[in-house]
CSV table of C-alpha atoms and ligand atoms in Angstrom, one decimal:
chain,number,residue,atom,x,y,z
S,82,MET,CA,4.5,-7.0,10.3
S,83,GLU,CA,6.6,-6.4,6.9
S,84,PHE,CA,6.9,-3.0,5.6
S,85,LYS,CA,9.6,-0.8,5.0
S,86,VAL,CA,9.4,2.4,5.3
S,87,LYS,CA,12.4,5.5,5.5
S,88,ASP,CA,11.8,6.6,9.4
S,89,LEU,CA,9.5,5.2,11.9
S,90,SER,CA,10.3,8.5,14.1
S,91,LEU,CA,8.5,10.9,11.5
S,92,ALA,CA,5.2,9.2,12.4
S,93,ASP,CA,3.9,11.9,14.6
S,94,GLU,CA,4.0,14.5,11.8
S,95,GLY,CA,2.2,12.0,9.5
S,96,ARG,CA,-0.9,11.4,11.6
S,97,LYS,CA,-1.0,15.5,11.4
S,98,LYS,CA,-1.4,15.2,7.9
S,99,ILE,CA,-3.5,11.9,7.8
S,100,GLU,CA,-6.1,14.0,10.0
S,101,TRP,CA,-5.6,17.4,8.5
S,102,ALA,CA,-7.1,15.8,4.9
S,103,GLY,CA,-9.1,13.6,6.9
S,104,GLU,CA,-11.2,16.8,8.0
S,105,HIS,CA,-11.5,17.6,4.6
S,106,MET,CA,-12.9,14.5,3.0
S,107,PRO,CA,-16.6,14.4,4.3
S,108,VAL,CA,-17.9,11.6,1.9
S,109,LEU,CA,-14.7,9.2,2.8
S,110,LEU,CA,-15.8,9.6,6.3
S,111,ARG,CA,-18.8,9.1,6.1
S,112,LEU,CA,-18.2,5.8,4.2
S,113,ARG,CA,-15.7,4.6,6.8
S,114,LYS,CA,-18.5,5.5,9.3
S,115,GLU,CA,-21.1,2.8,7.6
S,116,PHE,CA,-18.0,0.5,7.0
S,117,GLU,CA,-16.9,0.4,10.4
S,118,ARG,CA,-20.6,-1.1,10.9
S,119,GLU,CA,-21.4,-3.3,7.9
S,120,LYS,CA,-17.6,-4.4,7.3
S,121,PRO,CA,-18.4,-5.2,4.0
S,122,LEU,CA,-14.8,-5.8,3.2
S,123,ASP,CA,-14.4,-8.7,6.1
S,124,GLY,CA,-10.9,-10.4,5.6
S,125,VAL,CA,-10.7,-9.7,2.2
S,126,ARG,CA,-6.8,-8.9,1.1
S,127,ILE,CA,-6.2,-5.6,-1.0
S,128,ALA,CA,-3.1,-4.4,-2.3
S,129,ALA,CA,-2.9,-0.6,-3.7
S,130,CYS,CA,-0.3,0.4,-5.6
S,131,LEU,CA,-1.5,4.3,-4.8
S,132,HIS,CA,1.0,7.5,-4.7
S,133,VAL,CA,1.4,8.0,-0.7
S,134,THR,CA,0.1,11.0,0.2
S,135,SER,CA,-1.9,11.9,3.2
S,136,GLU,CA,-5.4,11.6,1.0
S,137,THR,CA,-4.5,7.9,0.0
S,138,ALA,CA,-4.0,7.5,3.8
S,139,ASN,CA,-7.4,8.2,4.5
S,140,LEU,CA,-8.5,5.9,2.0
S,141,MET,CA,-5.8,3.0,3.4
S,142,ILE,CA,-8.0,3.3,6.8
S,143,THR,CA,-11.1,3.1,5.2
S,144,LEU,CA,-10.5,-0.1,3.9
S,145,LYS,CA,-9.3,-1.3,7.0
S,146,ALA,CA,-12.3,0.0,9.2
S,147,GLY,CA,-14.3,-2.4,6.1
S,148,GLY,CA,-12.5,-5.3,7.1
S,149,ALA,CA,-9.6,-5.9,4.8
S,150,ASP,CA,-6.3,-6.9,4.7
S,151,VAL,CA,-4.8,-4.5,3.7
S,152,ARG,CA,-1.1,-3.5,1.6
S,153,LEU,CA,-0.1,-0.5,0.4
S,154,ALA,CA,3.1,0.1,-2.2
S,155,ALA,CA,4.2,3.5,-3.9
S,156,SER,CA,2.7,4.2,-7.5
S,157,ASN,CA,5.7,6.3,-7.8
S,158,PRO,CA,9.1,7.0,-5.7
S,159,LEU,CA,8.7,11.2,-5.8
S,160,SER,CA,5.5,11.5,-4.8
S,161,THR,CA,6.0,9.2,-1.5
S,162,LYS,CA,5.8,11.5,1.5
S,163,ASP,CA,7.8,9.6,4.3
S,164,ASP,CA,6.1,11.1,7.2
S,165,ILE,CA,2.4,9.7,5.5
S,166,ALA,CA,4.5,5.7,5.1
S,167,ALA,CA,5.3,5.9,8.9
S,168,SER,CA,2.8,7.2,10.6
S,169,LEU,CA,0.6,4.7,8.8
S,170,VAL,CA,2.6,1.9,9.8
S,171,GLN,CA,3.2,2.9,13.9
S,172,ASP,CA,-0.6,4.5,14.3
S,173,TYR,CA,-3.1,2.6,12.0
S,174,GLY,CA,-0.8,-0.7,11.7
S,175,ILE,CA,-0.8,-1.2,7.9
S,176,PRO,CA,1.9,-2.6,6.7
S,177,VAL,CA,3.6,0.3,3.8
S,178,PHE,CA,6.1,-0.4,1.3
S,179,ALA,CA,7.8,2.4,-0.7
S,180,VAL,CA,10.7,4.7,0.5
S,181,HIS,CA,10.6,8.8,-1.4
S,182,GLY,CA,12.8,9.0,-4.1
S,183,GLU,CA,14.3,4.9,-4.2
S,184,ASP,CA,15.3,3.3,-7.8
S,185,ARG,CA,13.5,1.4,-9.8
S,186,ASP,CA,14.4,-1.8,-9.1
S,187,SER,CA,13.4,-1.1,-5.2
S,188,TYR,CA,10.3,0.0,-6.6
S,189,TYR,CA,9.6,-2.5,-8.2
S,190,GLU,CA,10.4,-5.0,-5.4
S,191,ASN,CA,7.6,-3.1,-3.6
S,192,ILE,CA,5.3,-4.1,-6.3
S,193,LYS,CA,6.8,-8.0,-5.6
S,194,ALA,CA,6.1,-7.0,-1.5
S,195,LEU,CA,2.4,-6.2,-2.9
S,196,ALA,CA,2.5,-9.7,-4.9
S,197,ASP,CA,3.8,-11.3,-2.4
S,198,PHE,CA,0.7,-11.1,-0.1
S,199,LYS,CA,-2.2,-12.6,-2.9
S,200,PRO,CA,-4.4,-9.8,-3.1
S,201,GLN,CA,-8.2,-10.5,-4.0
S,202,ILE,CA,-8.3,-7.3,-5.1
S,203,THR,CA,-6.2,-4.7,-6.6
S,204,ILE,CA,-6.3,-1.0,-6.6
S,205,ASP,CA,-4.1,1.0,-9.0
S,206,ASP,CA,-2.7,4.2,-10.5
S,207,GLY,CA,-1.2,4.0,-13.7
S,208,GLY,CA,-1.8,0.0,-13.9
S,209,ASP,CA,2.1,-0.5,-12.4
S,210,LEU,CA,0.5,-3.6,-9.8
S,211,THR,CA,-1.9,-5.3,-12.4
S,212,SER,CA,0.8,-5.3,-15.0
S,213,TYR,CA,3.6,-6.9,-12.9
S,214,LEU,CA,0.8,-9.7,-11.7
S,215,HIS,CA,-0.4,-10.1,-15.4
S,216,GLU,CA,3.9,-10.3,-16.5
S,217,HIS,CA,4.2,-12.8,-14.3
S,218,ASN,CA,1.1,-15.3,-14.5
S,219,LEU,CA,0.3,-14.0,-10.6
S,220,THR,CA,-3.7,-13.5,-11.5
S,221,GLU,CA,-5.1,-16.0,-9.9
S,222,GLY,CA,-7.0,-16.0,-6.9
S,223,VAL,CA,-7.7,-12.2,-8.1
S,224,LEU,CA,-11.4,-11.5,-8.0
S,225,GLY,CA,-11.1,-7.7,-9.5
S,226,GLY,CA,-9.5,-4.7,-9.6
S,227,THR,CA,-9.5,-0.6,-9.9
S,228,GLU,CA,-7.7,1.8,-11.6
S,229,GLU,CA,-7.7,5.3,-10.8
S,230,THR,CA,-5.8,7.2,-13.9
S,231,THR,CA,-7.0,7.7,-17.1
S,232,THR,CA,-3.5,6.5,-18.2
S,233,GLY,CA,-4.0,3.0,-16.5
S,234,VAL,CA,-7.7,3.1,-18.1
S,235,ILE,CA,-5.8,3.3,-21.7
S,236,ARG,CA,-3.2,0.5,-20.9
S,237,PHE,CA,-6.2,-2.0,-19.4
S,238,ARG,CA,-8.1,-0.7,-22.9
S,239,ALA,CA,-5.5,-2.0,-24.7
S,240,MET,CA,-4.8,-5.6,-22.5
S,241,GLU,CA,-8.8,-6.0,-22.8
S,242,LYS,CA,-8.9,-5.4,-26.7
S,243,GLU,CA,-5.7,-7.8,-27.1
S,244,GLY,CA,-7.4,-10.2,-25.4
S,245,VAL,CA,-4.9,-10.8,-22.5
S,246,LEU,CA,-6.8,-8.8,-19.6
S,247,LYS,CA,-6.9,-11.7,-16.9
S,248,TYR,CA,-9.8,-9.8,-14.3
S,249,PRO,CA,-12.1,-7.8,-14.4
S,250,LEU,CA,-11.4,-4.0,-13.8
S,251,ILE,CA,-13.0,-1.1,-12.5
S,252,ALA,CA,-11.9,2.1,-14.2
S,253,VAL,CA,-12.9,4.4,-11.6
S,254,ASN,CA,-11.3,7.0,-13.6
S,255,ASP,CA,-14.3,7.0,-15.7
S,256,SER,CA,-16.7,8.0,-12.9
S,257,MET,CA,-18.0,11.3,-13.5
S,258,THR,CA,-17.7,12.3,-9.8
S,259,LYS,CA,-13.8,11.2,-10.3
S,260,PHE,CA,-12.5,13.0,-14.0
S,261,LEU,CA,-14.5,16.2,-13.9
S,262,PHE,CA,-13.2,17.3,-10.3
S,263,ASP,CA,-10.0,15.1,-9.8
S,264,ASN,CA,-8.6,15.4,-13.1
S,265,ARG,CA,-10.1,19.1,-14.0
S,266,TYR,CA,-9.7,21.5,-10.2
S,267,GLY,CA,-7.4,18.6,-8.5
S,268,THR,CA,-4.8,18.7,-11.6
S,269,GLY,CA,-5.3,22.3,-12.1
S,270,GLN,CA,-4.9,23.6,-8.8
S,271,SER,CA,-1.8,21.1,-7.7
S,272,THR,CA,-0.1,21.2,-10.9
S,273,ILE,CA,0.0,25.4,-10.2
S,274,ASP,CA,1.0,24.5,-6.9
S,275,GLY,CA,4.1,22.1,-8.1
S,276,ILE,CA,5.0,24.9,-10.4
S,277,LEU,CA,4.9,27.6,-8.0
S,278,ARG,CA,6.8,25.6,-4.5
S,279,ALA,CA,9.2,24.8,-7.2
S,280,THR,CA,9.9,28.0,-9.1
S,281,ASN,CA,8.7,30.9,-6.9
S,282,LEU,CA,7.8,32.4,-10.7
S,283,LEU,CA,4.9,34.9,-11.6
S,284,ILE,CA,2.0,33.7,-13.7
S,285,ALA,CA,0.7,36.4,-14.1
S,286,GLY,CA,1.9,38.3,-17.8
S,287,SER,CA,3.3,34.9,-19.1
S,288,THR,CA,3.0,33.2,-21.7
S,289,PHE,CA,1.9,29.7,-20.1
S,290,VAL,CA,1.8,26.8,-23.2
S,291,VAL,CA,-0.5,23.3,-22.2
S,292,CYS,CA,0.1,20.5,-24.2
S,293,GLY,CA,-3.1,17.9,-24.6
S,294,TYR,CA,-6.7,19.7,-23.8
S,295,GLY,CA,-8.1,16.5,-22.0
S,296,TRP,CA,-10.1,17.4,-18.4
S,297,CYS,CA,-6.4,17.5,-17.4
S,298,GLY,CA,-5.6,20.1,-19.6
S,299,ARG,CA,-8.9,21.8,-18.8
S,300,GLY,CA,-7.8,22.8,-15.7
S,301,VAL,CA,-4.3,24.0,-15.7
S,302,ALA,CA,-5.5,25.8,-19.0
S,303,MET,CA,-8.4,27.5,-16.9
S,304,ARG,CA,-6.1,28.1,-13.8
S,305,ALA,CA,-3.2,29.3,-15.9
S,306,LYS,CA,-6.1,32.0,-17.0
S,307,GLY,CA,-7.1,33.4,-13.9
S,308,MET,CA,-3.5,33.3,-12.4
S,309,GLY,CA,-3.2,36.2,-15.5
S,310,ALA,CA,-1.3,34.0,-18.1
S,311,ARG,CA,-1.5,34.2,-21.9
S,312,VAL,CA,-2.6,30.6,-22.6
S,313,ILE,CA,-1.7,28.7,-25.5
S,314,VAL,CA,-3.2,25.0,-26.4
S,315,THR,CA,-1.8,22.2,-28.5
S,316,GLU,CA,-3.7,19.6,-29.4
S,317,VAL,CA,-3.5,16.8,-32.0
S,318,ASP,CA,-7.2,16.3,-31.6
S,319,PRO,CA,-9.4,18.4,-33.5
S,320,ILE,CA,-12.7,18.4,-31.6
S,321,ARG,CA,-10.6,18.7,-28.2
S,322,ALA,CA,-8.3,22.0,-30.4
S,323,LEU,CA,-11.6,23.4,-31.0
S,324,GLU,CA,-12.4,23.3,-27.9
S,325,ALA,CA,-9.7,25.3,-26.8
S,326,VAL,CA,-10.4,27.4,-29.6
S,327,MET,CA,-14.0,28.3,-28.2
S,328,ASP,CA,-13.1,28.5,-24.2
S,329,GLY,CA,-11.1,31.4,-25.1
S,330,PHE,CA,-7.3,29.8,-25.8
S,331,ASP,CA,-4.8,30.5,-28.7
S,332,VAL,CA,-4.2,27.1,-30.0
S,333,MET,CA,-1.4,26.4,-32.5
S,334,PRO,CA,1.4,23.3,-33.0
S,335,ILE,CA,3.8,22.8,-30.2
S,336,VAL,CA,6.9,24.1,-32.6
S,337,GLU,CA,5.3,27.1,-33.2
S,338,ALA,CA,4.2,27.8,-29.3
S,339,ALA,CA,8.0,26.6,-28.3
S,340,LYS,CA,8.9,30.3,-30.0
S,341,LYS,CA,6.5,31.6,-27.4
S,342,GLY,CA,6.3,30.0,-24.0
S,343,ASP,CA,7.5,30.8,-20.3
S,344,PHE,CA,5.8,27.8,-19.3
S,345,PHE,CA,5.0,24.4,-20.5
S,346,VAL,CA,3.0,21.7,-19.2
S,347,THR,CA,2.2,18.4,-20.4
S,348,VAL,CA,-0.6,16.7,-19.4
S,349,THR,CA,-1.5,14.2,-23.0
S,350,GLY,CA,0.2,10.8,-21.8
S,351,ASP,CA,1.8,10.6,-24.6
S,352,LYS,CA,5.6,10.7,-25.3
S,353,ASN,CA,8.3,13.5,-26.9
S,354,VAL,CA,5.2,16.2,-26.4
S,355,ILE,CA,7.8,18.4,-26.1
S,356,GLY,CA,10.5,16.7,-28.2
S,357,LYS,CA,13.6,18.1,-30.4
S,358,GLU,CA,12.2,20.2,-32.8
S,359,ALA,CA,10.7,21.9,-30.1
S,360,ILE,CA,13.4,22.1,-27.4
S,361,GLU,CA,15.4,23.6,-30.9
S,362,ASN,CA,12.6,26.4,-30.9
S,363,LEU,CA,12.4,27.1,-26.6
S,364,LYS,CA,13.4,30.7,-25.5
S,365,ASP,CA,15.7,31.7,-23.3
S,366,GLY,CA,14.6,30.9,-19.0
S,367,ALA,CA,11.9,28.6,-20.3
S,368,VAL,CA,10.2,26.2,-17.4
S,369,LEU,CA,8.9,22.7,-18.5
S,370,ALA,CA,6.7,20.4,-16.1
S,371,ASN,CA,5.0,17.6,-16.7
S,372,SER,CA,2.0,16.2,-15.0
S,373,GLY,CA,1.1,13.1,-16.6
S,374,HIS,CA,1.6,9.9,-15.9
S,375,PHE,CA,4.6,9.1,-17.1
S,376,ASP,CA,8.0,11.0,-17.5
S,377,VAL,CA,8.0,10.4,-21.3
S,378,GLU,CA,6.4,13.7,-22.2
S,379,ILE,CA,9.1,16.1,-22.3
S,380,ASP,CA,12.5,14.7,-24.3
S,381,LYS,CA,14.7,14.5,-21.6
S,382,GLU,CA,17.5,12.7,-23.6
S,383,THR,CA,17.4,15.3,-26.1
S,384,LEU,CA,17.4,18.2,-23.3
S,385,LYS,CA,20.7,16.3,-21.8
S,386,GLN,CA,22.6,16.2,-25.5
S,387,LEU,CA,21.9,19.7,-26.2
S,388,ALA,CA,23.2,20.8,-22.8
S,389,GLU,CA,27.0,21.6,-22.1
S,390,THR,CA,26.0,21.8,-18.1
S,391,ILE,CA,23.5,20.3,-16.1
S,392,GLU,CA,22.9,21.9,-12.8
S,393,GLU,CA,20.3,21.4,-10.3
S,394,VAL,CA,19.1,25.1,-8.8
S,395,ARG,CA,17.0,24.8,-6.9
S,396,PRO,CA,15.2,22.0,-5.4
S,397,ASN,CA,12.9,20.4,-8.2
S,398,VAL,CA,14.6,22.8,-10.7
S,399,THR,CA,17.3,21.6,-13.3
S,400,ARG,CA,19.1,24.1,-15.4
S,401,PHE,CA,20.1,23.1,-18.7
S,402,THR,CA,22.2,25.5,-20.1
S,403,LEU,CA,22.2,24.4,-23.9
S,404,ARG,CA,25.7,25.0,-26.5
S,405,ASP,CA,24.1,28.2,-27.6
S,406,GLY,CA,23.5,29.5,-24.4
S,407,ARG,CA,19.9,29.3,-24.3
S,408,ARG,CA,19.1,27.7,-20.4
S,409,ILE,CA,15.9,26.1,-19.6
S,410,TYR,CA,14.8,24.7,-16.5
S,411,LEU,CA,13.0,21.3,-16.1
S,412,LEU,CA,10.7,20.6,-13.2
S,413,ALA,CA,10.9,18.2,-10.7
S,414,ASP,CA,13.1,16.2,-13.7
S,415,GLY,CA,9.9,15.7,-15.8
S,416,ARG,CA,8.3,13.9,-13.7
S,417,LEU,CA,4.5,15.2,-12.0
S,418,VAL,CA,5.1,17.8,-10.8
S,419,ASN,CA,2.1,18.2,-8.6
S,420,LEU,CA,3.3,15.5,-6.6
S,421,ALA,CA,6.8,15.9,-6.9
S,422,ALA,CA,7.1,19.5,-6.2
S,423,ALA,CA,3.3,20.0,-4.0
S,424,GLU,CA,1.4,17.6,-2.4
S,425,GLY,CA,-0.6,16.0,-5.4
S,426,HIS,CA,-4.0,17.1,-5.5
S,427,PRO,CA,-6.3,18.4,-2.6
S,428,PRO,CA,-8.5,16.3,-0.1
S,429,THR,CA,-11.2,17.7,-1.2
S,430,VAL,CA,-11.3,16.5,-4.8
S,431,MET,CA,-9.5,13.2,-4.1
S,432,ASP,CA,-12.7,12.7,-1.2
S,433,MET,CA,-14.9,12.3,-4.3
S,434,SER,CA,-12.2,9.8,-6.0
S,435,PHE,CA,-11.4,8.1,-3.3
S,436,ALA,CA,-15.3,7.2,-2.2
S,437,ASN,CA,-15.4,5.6,-5.6
S,438,GLN,CA,-12.7,3.3,-4.7
S,439,ALA,CA,-13.2,2.6,-1.7
S,440,LEU,CA,-17.0,1.7,-3.1
S,441,ALA,CA,-15.2,-0.2,-6.6
S,442,ALA,CA,-13.9,-2.6,-3.8
S,443,ARG,CA,-17.2,-3.1,-2.3
S,444,TYR,CA,-18.5,-3.7,-5.6
S,445,ILE,CA,-16.2,-6.7,-7.0
S,446,LEU,CA,-16.4,-8.1,-3.6
S,447,GLU,CA,-20.8,-8.5,-4.4
S,448,HIS,CA,-20.6,-8.3,-8.4
S,449,HIS,CA,-17.4,-10.3,-9.1
S,450,ASN,CA,-18.8,-14.0,-10.2
S,451,GLU,CA,-21.1,-11.6,-13.1
S,452,LEU,CA,-17.8,-9.8,-13.9
S,453,GLU,CA,-15.7,-11.2,-17.0
S,454,ALA,CA,-12.0,-9.9,-17.7
S,455,ARG,CA,-13.5,-6.4,-18.8
S,456,VAL,CA,-13.2,-3.0,-18.5
S,457,TYR,CA,-15.9,-1.3,-16.3
S,458,THR,CA,-16.7,1.8,-15.4
S,459,LEU,CA,-19.1,1.9,-11.8
S,460,PRO,CA,-22.8,1.8,-12.1
S,461,HIS,CA,-24.6,5.4,-12.6
S,462,GLU,CA,-26.1,5.3,-9.6
S,463,ILE,CA,-23.1,5.1,-7.3
S,464,ASP,CA,-21.4,8.3,-9.0
S,465,VAL,CA,-25.1,10.3,-8.5
S,466,GLU,CA,-25.0,9.0,-4.6
S,467,ILE,CA,-21.2,10.4,-4.3
S,468,ALA,CA,-22.2,13.8,-5.8
S,469,LYS,CA,-25.4,13.8,-3.1
S,470,ARG,CA,-23.1,13.6,-0.5
S,471,LYS,CA,-20.7,16.1,-1.4
S,472,LEU,CA,-23.0,18.6,-1.9
S,473,GLU,CA,-24.6,17.9,1.4
S,474,SER,CA,-21.6,17.9,3.4
S,475,MET,CA,-21.1,21.0,1.7
S,476,GLY,CA,-24.5,22.3,2.9
S,477,ILE,CA,-26.0,22.5,-0.5
S,478,ARG,CA,-29.4,21.9,-1.5
S,479,ILE,CA,-31.0,21.4,-5.1
S,480,ASP,CA,-34.4,20.7,-6.5
S,481,GLU,CA,-36.1,17.6,-7.0
S,482,LEU,CA,-38.2,16.8,-10.3
S,483,THR,CA,-42.2,16.8,-8.8
S,484,GLU,CA,-44.5,14.6,-9.7
S,485,GLU,CA,-46.6,16.3,-12.6
S,486,GLN,CA,-42.3,17.3,-14.1
S,487,ARG,CA,-41.3,13.9,-13.7
S,488,LYS,CA,-44.4,12.2,-15.6
S,489,TYR,CA,-44.0,14.7,-18.6
S,490,LEU,CA,-40.4,14.0,-18.7
S,491,SER,CA,-41.4,10.0,-19.2
S,492,SER,CA,-44.1,10.6,-21.4
S,493,TRP,CA,-41.4,11.5,-23.7
S,494,ARG,CA,-39.4,8.6,-23.6
S,495,GLU,CA,-41.7,6.7,-23.7
S,496,GLY,CA,-42.8,8.5,-26.6
S,497,THR,CA,-47.2,9.2,-25.7
N,553,LIG,N1,-3.2,12.2,-7.4
N,553,LIG,C1,-3.3,12.8,-7.4
N,553,LIG,N2,-3.5,14.0,-6.1
N,553,LIG,C2,-3.4,12.2,-5.2
N,553,LIG,C3,-3.3,12.7,-4.1
N,553,LIG,N3,-3.2,14.1,-3.3
N,553,LIG,N4,-3.3,11.5,-3.3
N,553,LIG,C4,-3.4,10.4,-3.9
N,553,LIG,N5,-3.3,10.2,-5.5
N,553,LIG,C5,-2.8,11.5,-5.8
């Protein structure tokens, strides 16, 4: 078996973490048992480009249980957990191509290893695998793909609009059981987790600036507020800005927020959100972190240009001492702080995200003949079924409509 991991002797540690995460992923585990019985993915080659975490390991094991021939590469070199990669290879016989901290060339060699596998289904987080196959004309034989995150979905919708998309893609991100939970509660908690593990600073009493009020931004703002911070939101979308105001947050332009903030988190998907003008206005001691997919949201070039000295003062904390004497702290080199400085979203939410992924793979196999080279969402019934199973796993029951209530509602719908 071909693979590339750091050190197979880490496998024992990795296996324990994979099992721990699995115990908190009941919806995915139930699917795994169904997949084991029914083998819906028998013999299908699936290539996944995802963060190599204990939660991802559980998805890969589930796909393999369904009969698929799987391969995994990292979607970000800093989020790779080497012990998980080792265990997947050693204990589960799943080829992994990922080493924590590897450089850009090596990152793309790993994606090439996925392409060499001639996948029939691609699973992406951020779009790098799908883009690679398109750029190198290697899309023949691909039945369809899935995308985990907002940034990837934006990339693929743009490709669809330009008419260059070559195979159907399921935007797993757009399932309600994904974005309402993973983006909001997952990013909310894991971003704070990353900041705390990196800095061990107190959030209570601080001024905490959240740039972007999508589902991820809402989650981060909510959690920072819950920990006692005064929260400022910056936005470019008037509707989202208004929501943030009515959710009780201060809203203002980034350059004004820059003068007030102790902590900053970017979650917009766009570049230079904390740009030159904002950096010039930051207070001494400001801590900057990013939870958006790419490391483009904080203008690192300007930080470097303005700095007299640049030092790593703790793991994942770089101090830029600027020529005017201010000290600015950048976490995890401006990369995803929740995955680079912590462990990413907890298994309890990844359970639903990855149940969507597993069902999306099955959906592609069953429906690829009817699908065009477009971006799709999973049918609503699948979303509802995942929510039902999650509630069941939590021991929570809800009411059902009575026959009388059902008839009453449908009489309105039919206009009678
Ligand atoms: N994205 C965010 N958190 C993650 C996790 N724990 N595993 C895989 N992908 C993630």
